[in-house]
PDB file of C-alpha atoms in Angstrom:
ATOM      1  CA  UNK A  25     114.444  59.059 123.969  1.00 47.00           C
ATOM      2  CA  UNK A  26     115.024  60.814 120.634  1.00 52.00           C
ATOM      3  CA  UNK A  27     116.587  64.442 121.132  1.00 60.00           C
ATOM      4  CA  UNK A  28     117.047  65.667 117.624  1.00 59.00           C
ATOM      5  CA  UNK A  29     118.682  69.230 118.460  1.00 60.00           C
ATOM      6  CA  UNK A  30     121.302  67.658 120.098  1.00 66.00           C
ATOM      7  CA  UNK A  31     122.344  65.169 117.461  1.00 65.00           C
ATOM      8  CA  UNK A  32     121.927  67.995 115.080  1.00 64.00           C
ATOM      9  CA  UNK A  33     124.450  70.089 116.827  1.00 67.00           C
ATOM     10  CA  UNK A  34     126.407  67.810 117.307  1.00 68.00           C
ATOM     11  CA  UNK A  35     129.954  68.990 116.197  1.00 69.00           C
ATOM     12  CA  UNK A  36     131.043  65.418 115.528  1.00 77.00           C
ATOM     13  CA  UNK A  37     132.209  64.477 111.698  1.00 80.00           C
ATOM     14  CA  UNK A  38     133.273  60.828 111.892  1.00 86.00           C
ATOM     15  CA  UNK A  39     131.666  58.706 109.456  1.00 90.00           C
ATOM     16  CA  UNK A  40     129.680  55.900 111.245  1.00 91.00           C
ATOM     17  CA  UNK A  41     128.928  53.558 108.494  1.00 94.00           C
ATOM     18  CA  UNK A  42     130.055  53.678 104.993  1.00 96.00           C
ATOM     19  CA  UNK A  43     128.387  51.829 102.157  1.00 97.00           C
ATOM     20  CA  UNK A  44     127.491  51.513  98.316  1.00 97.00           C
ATOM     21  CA  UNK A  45     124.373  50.589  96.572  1.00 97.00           C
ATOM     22  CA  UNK A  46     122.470  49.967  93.477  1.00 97.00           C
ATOM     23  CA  UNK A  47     119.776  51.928  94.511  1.00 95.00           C
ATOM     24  CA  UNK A  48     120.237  55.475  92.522  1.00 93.00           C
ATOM     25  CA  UNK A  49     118.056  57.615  95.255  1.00 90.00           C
ATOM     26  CA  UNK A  50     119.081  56.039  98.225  1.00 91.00           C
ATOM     27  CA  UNK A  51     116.679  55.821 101.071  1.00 88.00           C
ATOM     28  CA  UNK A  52     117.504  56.144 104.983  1.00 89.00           C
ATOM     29  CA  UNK A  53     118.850  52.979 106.602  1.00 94.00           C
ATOM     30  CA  UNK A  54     116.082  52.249 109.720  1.00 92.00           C
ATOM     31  CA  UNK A  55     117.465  51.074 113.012  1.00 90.00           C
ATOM     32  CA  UNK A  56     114.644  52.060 115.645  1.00 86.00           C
ATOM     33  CA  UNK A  57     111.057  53.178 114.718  1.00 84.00           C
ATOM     34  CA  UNK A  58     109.871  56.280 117.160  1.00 77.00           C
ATOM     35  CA  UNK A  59     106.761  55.993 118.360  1.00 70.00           C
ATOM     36  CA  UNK A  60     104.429  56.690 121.187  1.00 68.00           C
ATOM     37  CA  UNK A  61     104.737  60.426 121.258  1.00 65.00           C
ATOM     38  CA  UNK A  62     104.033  61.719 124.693  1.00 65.00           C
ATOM     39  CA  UNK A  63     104.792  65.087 126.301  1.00 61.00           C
ATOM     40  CA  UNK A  64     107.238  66.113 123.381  1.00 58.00           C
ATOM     41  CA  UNK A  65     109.545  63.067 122.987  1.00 66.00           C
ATOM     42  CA  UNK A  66     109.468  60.200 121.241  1.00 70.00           C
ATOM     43  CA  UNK A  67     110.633  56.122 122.468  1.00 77.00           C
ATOM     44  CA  UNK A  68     112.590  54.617 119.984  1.00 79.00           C
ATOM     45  CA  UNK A  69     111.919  50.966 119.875  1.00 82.00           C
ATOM     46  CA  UNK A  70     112.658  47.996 117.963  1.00 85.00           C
ATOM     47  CA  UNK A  71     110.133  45.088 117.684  1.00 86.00           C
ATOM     48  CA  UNK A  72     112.826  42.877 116.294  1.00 88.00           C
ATOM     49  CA  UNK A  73     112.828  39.309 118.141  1.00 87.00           C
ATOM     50  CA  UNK A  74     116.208  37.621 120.096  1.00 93.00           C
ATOM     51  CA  UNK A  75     118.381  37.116 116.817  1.00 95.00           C
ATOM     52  CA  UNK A  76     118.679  33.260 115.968  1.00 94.00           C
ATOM     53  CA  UNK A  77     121.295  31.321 113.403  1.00 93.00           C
ATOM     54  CA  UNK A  78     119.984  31.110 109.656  1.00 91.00           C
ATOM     55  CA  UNK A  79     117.517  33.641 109.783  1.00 95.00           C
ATOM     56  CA  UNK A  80     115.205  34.238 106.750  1.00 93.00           C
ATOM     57  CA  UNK A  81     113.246  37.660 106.882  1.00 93.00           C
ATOM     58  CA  UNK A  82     109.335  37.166 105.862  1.00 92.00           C
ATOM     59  CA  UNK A  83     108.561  38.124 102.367  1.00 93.00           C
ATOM     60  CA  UNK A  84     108.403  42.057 102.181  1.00 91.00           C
ATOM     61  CA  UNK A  85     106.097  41.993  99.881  1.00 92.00           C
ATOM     62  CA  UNK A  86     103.120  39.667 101.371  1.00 89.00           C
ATOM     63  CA  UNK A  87     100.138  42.215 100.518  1.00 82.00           C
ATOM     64  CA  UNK A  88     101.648  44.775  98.040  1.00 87.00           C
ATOM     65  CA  UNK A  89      99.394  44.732  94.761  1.00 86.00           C
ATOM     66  CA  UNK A  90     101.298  43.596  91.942  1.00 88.00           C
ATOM     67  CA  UNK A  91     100.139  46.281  90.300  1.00 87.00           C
ATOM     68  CA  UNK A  92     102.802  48.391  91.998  1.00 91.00           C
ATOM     69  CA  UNK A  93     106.077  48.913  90.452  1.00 93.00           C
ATOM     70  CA  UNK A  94     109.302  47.395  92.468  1.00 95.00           C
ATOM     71  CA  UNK A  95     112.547  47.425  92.188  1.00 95.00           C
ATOM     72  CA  UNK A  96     115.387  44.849  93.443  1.00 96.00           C
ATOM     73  CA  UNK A  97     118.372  46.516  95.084  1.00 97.00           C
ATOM     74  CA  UNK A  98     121.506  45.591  97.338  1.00 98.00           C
ATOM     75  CA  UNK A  99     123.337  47.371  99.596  1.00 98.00           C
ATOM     76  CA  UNK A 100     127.099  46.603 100.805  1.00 98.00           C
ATOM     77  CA  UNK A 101     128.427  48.116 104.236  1.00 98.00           C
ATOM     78  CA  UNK A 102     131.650  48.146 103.784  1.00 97.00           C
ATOM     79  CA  UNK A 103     132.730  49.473 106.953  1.00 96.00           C
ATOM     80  CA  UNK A 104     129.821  49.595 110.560  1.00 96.00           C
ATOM     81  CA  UNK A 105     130.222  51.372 113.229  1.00 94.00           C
ATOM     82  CA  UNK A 106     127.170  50.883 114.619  1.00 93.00           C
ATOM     83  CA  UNK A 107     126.981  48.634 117.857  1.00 93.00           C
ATOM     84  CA  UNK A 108     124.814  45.400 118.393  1.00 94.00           C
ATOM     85  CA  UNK A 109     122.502  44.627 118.348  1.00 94.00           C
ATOM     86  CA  UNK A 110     121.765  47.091 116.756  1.00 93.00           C
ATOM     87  CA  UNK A 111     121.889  46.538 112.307  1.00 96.00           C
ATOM     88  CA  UNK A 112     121.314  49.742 109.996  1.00 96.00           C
ATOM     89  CA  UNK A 113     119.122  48.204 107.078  1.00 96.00           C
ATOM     90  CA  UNK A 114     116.588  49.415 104.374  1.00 96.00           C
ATOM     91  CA  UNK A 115     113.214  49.146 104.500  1.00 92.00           C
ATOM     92  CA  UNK A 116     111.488  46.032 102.790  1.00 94.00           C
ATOM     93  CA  UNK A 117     114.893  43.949 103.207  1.00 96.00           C
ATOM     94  CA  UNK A 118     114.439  40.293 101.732  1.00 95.00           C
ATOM     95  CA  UNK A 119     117.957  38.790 102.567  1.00 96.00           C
ATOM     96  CA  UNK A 120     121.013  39.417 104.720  1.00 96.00           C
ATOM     97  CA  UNK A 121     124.637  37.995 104.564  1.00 97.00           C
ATOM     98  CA  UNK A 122     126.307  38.660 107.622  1.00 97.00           C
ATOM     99  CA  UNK A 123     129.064  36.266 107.187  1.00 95.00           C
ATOM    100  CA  UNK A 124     127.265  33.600 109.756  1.00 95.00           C
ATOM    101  CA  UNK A 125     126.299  35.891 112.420  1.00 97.00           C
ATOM    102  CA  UNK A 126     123.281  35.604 114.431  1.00 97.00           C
ATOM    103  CA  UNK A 127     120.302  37.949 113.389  1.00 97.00           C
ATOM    104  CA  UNK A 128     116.944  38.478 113.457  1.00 96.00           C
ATOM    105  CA  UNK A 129     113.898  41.254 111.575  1.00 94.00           C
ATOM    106  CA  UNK A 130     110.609  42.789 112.769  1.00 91.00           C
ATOM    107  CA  UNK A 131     107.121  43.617 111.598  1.00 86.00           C
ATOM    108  CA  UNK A 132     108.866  47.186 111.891  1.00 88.00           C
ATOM    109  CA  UNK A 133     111.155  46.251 109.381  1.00 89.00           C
ATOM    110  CA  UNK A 134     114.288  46.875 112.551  1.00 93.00           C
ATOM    111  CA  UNK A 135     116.459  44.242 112.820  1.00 95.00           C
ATOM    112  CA  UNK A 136     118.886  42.784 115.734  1.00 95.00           C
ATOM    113  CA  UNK A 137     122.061  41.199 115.663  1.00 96.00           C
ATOM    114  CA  UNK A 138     124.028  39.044 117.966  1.00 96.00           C
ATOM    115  CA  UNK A 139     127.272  40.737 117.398  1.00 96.00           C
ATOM    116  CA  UNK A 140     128.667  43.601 115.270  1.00 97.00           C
ATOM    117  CA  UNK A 141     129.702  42.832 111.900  1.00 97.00           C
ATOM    118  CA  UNK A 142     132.116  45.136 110.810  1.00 96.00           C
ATOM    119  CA  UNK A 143     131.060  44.293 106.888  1.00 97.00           C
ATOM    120  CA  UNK A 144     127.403  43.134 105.860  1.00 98.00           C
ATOM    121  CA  UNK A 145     125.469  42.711 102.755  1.00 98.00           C
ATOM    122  CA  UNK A 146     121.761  42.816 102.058  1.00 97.00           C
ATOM    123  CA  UNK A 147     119.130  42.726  99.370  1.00 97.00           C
ATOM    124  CA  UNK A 148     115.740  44.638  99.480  1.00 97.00           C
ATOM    125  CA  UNK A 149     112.851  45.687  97.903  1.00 96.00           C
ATOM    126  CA  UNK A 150     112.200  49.632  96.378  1.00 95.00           C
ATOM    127  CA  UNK A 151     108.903  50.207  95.578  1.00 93.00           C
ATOM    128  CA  UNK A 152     107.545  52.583  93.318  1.00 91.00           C
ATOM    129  CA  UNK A 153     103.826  53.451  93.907  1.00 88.00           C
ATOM    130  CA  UNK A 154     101.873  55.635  91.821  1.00 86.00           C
ATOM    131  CA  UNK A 155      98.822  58.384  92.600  1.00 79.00           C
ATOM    132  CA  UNK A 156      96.341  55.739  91.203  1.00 81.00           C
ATOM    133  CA  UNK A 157      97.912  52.766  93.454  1.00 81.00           C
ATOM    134  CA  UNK A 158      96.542  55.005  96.432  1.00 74.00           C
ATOM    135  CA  UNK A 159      93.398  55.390  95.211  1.00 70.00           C
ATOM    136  CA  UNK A 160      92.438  52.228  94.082  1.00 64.00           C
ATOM    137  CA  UNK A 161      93.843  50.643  97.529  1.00 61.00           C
ATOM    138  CA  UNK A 162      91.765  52.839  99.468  1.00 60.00           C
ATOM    139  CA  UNK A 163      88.610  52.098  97.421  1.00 64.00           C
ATOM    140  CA  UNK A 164      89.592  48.244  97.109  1.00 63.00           C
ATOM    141  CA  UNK A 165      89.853  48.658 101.469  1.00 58.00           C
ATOM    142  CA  UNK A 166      86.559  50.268 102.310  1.00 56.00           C
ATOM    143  CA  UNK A 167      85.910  51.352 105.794  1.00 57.00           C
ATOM    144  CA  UNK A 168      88.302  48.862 107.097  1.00 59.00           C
ATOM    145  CA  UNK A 169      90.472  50.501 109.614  1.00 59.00           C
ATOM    146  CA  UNK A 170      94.753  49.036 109.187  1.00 59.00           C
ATOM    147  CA  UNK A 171      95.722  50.273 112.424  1.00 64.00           C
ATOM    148  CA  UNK A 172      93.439  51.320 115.252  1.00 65.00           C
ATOM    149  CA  UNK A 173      96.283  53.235 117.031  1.00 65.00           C
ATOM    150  CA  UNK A 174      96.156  55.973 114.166  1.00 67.00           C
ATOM    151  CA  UNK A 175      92.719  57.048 115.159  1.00 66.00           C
ATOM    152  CA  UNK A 176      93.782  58.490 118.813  1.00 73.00           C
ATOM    153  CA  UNK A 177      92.599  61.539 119.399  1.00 79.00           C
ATOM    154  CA  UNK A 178      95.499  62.640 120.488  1.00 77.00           C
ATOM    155  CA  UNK A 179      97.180  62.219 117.007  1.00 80.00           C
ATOM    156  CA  UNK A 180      94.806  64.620 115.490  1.00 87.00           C
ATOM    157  CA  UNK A 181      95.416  67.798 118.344  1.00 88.00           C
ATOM    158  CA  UNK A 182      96.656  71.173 117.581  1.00 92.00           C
ATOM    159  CA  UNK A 183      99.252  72.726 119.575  1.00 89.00           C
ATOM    160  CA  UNK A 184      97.641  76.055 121.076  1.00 92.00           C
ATOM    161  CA  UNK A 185     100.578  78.007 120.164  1.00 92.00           C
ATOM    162  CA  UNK A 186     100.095  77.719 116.298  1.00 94.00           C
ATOM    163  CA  UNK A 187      96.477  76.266 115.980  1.00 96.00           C
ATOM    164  CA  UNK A 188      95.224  80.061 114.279  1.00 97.00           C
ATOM    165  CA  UNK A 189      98.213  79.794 111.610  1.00 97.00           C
ATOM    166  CA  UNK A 190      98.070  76.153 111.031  1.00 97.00           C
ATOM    167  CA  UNK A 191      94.166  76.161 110.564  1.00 97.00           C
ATOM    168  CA  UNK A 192      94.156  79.031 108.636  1.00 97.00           C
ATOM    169  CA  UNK A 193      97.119  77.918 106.582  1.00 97.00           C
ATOM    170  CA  UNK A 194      95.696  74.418 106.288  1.00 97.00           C
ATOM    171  CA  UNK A 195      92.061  75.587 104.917  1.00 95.00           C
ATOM    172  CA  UNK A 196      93.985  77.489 102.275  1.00 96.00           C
ATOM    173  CA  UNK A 197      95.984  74.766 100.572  1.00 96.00           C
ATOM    174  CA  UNK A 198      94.003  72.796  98.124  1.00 90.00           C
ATOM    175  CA  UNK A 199      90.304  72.121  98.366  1.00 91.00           C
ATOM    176  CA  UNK A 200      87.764  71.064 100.984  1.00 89.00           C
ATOM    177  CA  UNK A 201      86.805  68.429  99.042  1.00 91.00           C
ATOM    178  CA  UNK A 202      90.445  66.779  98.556  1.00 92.00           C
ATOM    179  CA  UNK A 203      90.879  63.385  99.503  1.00 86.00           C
ATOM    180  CA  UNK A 204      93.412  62.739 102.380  1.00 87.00           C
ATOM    181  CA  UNK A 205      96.007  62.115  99.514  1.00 87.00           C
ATOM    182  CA  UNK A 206      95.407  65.244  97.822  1.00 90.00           C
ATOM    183  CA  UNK A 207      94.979  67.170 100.524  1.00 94.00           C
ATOM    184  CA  UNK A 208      98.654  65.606 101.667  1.00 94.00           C
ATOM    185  CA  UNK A 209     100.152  66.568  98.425  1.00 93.00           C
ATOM    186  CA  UNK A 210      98.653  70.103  98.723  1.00 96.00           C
ATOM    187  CA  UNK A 211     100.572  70.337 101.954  1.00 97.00           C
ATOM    188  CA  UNK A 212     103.901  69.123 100.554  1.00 96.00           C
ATOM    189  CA  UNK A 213     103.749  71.079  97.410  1.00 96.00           C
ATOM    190  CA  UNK A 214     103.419  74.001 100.127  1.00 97.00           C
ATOM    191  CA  UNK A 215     106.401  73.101 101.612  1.00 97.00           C
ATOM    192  CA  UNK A 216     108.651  72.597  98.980  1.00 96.00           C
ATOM    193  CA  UNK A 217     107.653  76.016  97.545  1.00 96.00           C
ATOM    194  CA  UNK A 218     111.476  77.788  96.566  1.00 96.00           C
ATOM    195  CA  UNK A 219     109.944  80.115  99.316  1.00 96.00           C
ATOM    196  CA  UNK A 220     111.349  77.758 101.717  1.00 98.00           C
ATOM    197  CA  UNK A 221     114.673  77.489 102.701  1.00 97.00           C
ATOM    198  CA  UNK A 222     116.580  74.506 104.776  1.00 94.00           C
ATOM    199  CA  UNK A 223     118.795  75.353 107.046  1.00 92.00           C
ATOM    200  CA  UNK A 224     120.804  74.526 109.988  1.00 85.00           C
ATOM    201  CA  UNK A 225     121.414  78.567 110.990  1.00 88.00           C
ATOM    202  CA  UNK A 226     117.936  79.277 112.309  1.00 89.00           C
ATOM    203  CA  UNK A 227     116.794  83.265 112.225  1.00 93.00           C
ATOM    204  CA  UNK A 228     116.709  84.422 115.501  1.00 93.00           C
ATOM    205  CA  UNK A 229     112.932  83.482 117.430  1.00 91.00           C
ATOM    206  CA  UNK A 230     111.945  86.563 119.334  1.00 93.00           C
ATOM    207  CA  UNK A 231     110.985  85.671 123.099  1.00 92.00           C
ATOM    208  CA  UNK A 232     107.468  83.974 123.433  1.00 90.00           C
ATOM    209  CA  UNK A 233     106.924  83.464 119.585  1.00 91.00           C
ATOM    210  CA  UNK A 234     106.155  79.613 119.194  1.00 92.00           C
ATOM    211  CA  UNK A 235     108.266  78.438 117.056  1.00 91.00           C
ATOM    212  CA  UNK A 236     106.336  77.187 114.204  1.00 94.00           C
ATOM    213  CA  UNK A 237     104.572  80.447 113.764  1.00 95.00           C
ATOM    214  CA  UNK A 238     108.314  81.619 113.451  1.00 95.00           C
ATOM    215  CA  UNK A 239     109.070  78.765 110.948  1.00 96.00           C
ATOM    216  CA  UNK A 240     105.614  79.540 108.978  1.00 97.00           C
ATOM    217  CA  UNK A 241     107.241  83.517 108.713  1.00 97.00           C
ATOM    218  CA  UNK A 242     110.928  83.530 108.607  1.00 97.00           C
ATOM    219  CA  UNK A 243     110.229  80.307 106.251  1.00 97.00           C
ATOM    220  CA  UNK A 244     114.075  79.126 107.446  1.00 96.00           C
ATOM    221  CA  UNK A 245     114.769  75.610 109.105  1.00 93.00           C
ATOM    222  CA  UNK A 246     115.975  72.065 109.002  1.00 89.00           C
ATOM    223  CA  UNK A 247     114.043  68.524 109.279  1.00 85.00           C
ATOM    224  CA  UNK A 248     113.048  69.284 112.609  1.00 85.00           C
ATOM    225  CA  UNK A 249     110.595  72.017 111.652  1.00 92.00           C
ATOM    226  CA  UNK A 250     109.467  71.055 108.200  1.00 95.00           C
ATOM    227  CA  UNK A 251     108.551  67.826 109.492  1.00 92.00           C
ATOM    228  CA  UNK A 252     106.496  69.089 112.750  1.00 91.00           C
ATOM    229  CA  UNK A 253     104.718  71.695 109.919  1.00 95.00           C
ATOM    230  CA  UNK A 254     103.928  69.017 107.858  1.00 96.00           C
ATOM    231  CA  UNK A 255     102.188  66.862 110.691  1.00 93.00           C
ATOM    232  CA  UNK A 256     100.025  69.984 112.196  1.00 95.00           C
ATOM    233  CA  UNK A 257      98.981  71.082 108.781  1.00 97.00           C
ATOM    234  CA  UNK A 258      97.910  67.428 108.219  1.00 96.00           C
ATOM    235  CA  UNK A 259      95.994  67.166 111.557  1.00 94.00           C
ATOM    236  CA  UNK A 260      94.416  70.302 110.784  1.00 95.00           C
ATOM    237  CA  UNK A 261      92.835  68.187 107.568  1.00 94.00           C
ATOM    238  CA  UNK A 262      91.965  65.216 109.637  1.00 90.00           C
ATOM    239  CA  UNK A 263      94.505  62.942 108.452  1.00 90.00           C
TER     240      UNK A 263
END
């Protein structure tokens, strides 16, 4: 289970992994995808399969519109700390060179690994979509629904500590009439207002205040609450 305070306090400053890369705004390496929210935590799974000898990841790109802009990019660990079987990688990876090691991917885009290698190479895919790209794949898809598991009910509930603020907040940004896309955008422009500031040091939450009314007021925190804001002000649009 994912406990992100913990990790965040965590006093610890040895380097894990160290690499270099092509890619000028590197992105975050995936290892686990969290899903299945529950309760307040998070599983962190891999859907990788058993990793096998000569392994060839499926083409990243099956289904992306040509239309969209892509880059090619490599990355090269130089030295991984990171235990198998489990193998830090970008998203959309195309190749591997693990020097002969067992490995394997997943629809998730994790990966496995038989054993640790303390060096690795890969190649992958940055894409580079644009505001029209989203539009015309949503009018190109119709009413046909990607993934059934999005559309839980459960997905789209308020917390009943902030559901006035967020609602009221969420109305507010951008129009009624947005798409989902815009009305995301009007929610992220929100957030990345100079109004904000990110910050491990959070102001001090008086007893009983939930704590993303706090965030919405004191306007102070790290990944934690931006992302959590970001999520209820999007439920509060229906997306």
């Amino acid at each position: 289970e994912l406990d992100l305070r913990r990790s965040l306090e965590s006093p610890s400053q040895v380097p894990v992994l160290r690499y270099t890369t092509d890619d000028p705004t590197p992105q975050p390496l995936r290892v686990a995808v969290v899903e299945d929210f529950e309760g307040g935590f998070g599983r962190m799974r891999s859907r990788a399969v058993e990793p096998r000898e000569g392994f060839t990841p499926t083409d990243p790109l099956l289904g992306v519109p040509e239309s969209i802009g892509r880059d090619q990019r490599t990355i090269v660990v130089e030295d991984n700390g990171i235990a198998a079987p489990q193998l830090p990688l970008p998203w959309l990876t195309r190749s591997a060179d693990l020097g002969g090691i067992a490995w394997a991917m997943g629809a998730d885009g994790t990966a496995r690994v038989q054993r640790t290698p303390g060096t690795y190479s890969a190649s992958f895919i940055e894409l580079d979509p644009q505001d029209e790209d989203f539009v015309d794949a949503l009018e190109a898809g119709g009413d046909e629904v990607v993934d059934e598991t999005a559309y839980r009910d459960s997905y789209l509930t308020l917390d009943s500590g902030s559901v006035v603020e967020i609602t009221e907040l969420a109305e507010s940004l951008g129009s009624p009439d947005d798409t989902p896309i815009e009305a995301a955008q009007a929610i992220q422009e929100y957030l990345r207002d100079p109004q904000f500031d990110y910050s491990l040091d959070l102001p001090t939450r008086p007893e009983g205040r939930d704590p993303i009314v706090h965030f919405l007021e004191t306007k102070v925190g790290y990944c934690q609450q931006f992302a959590a804001t970001m999520t209820l002000l999007a439920r509060s649009r229906g997306i």
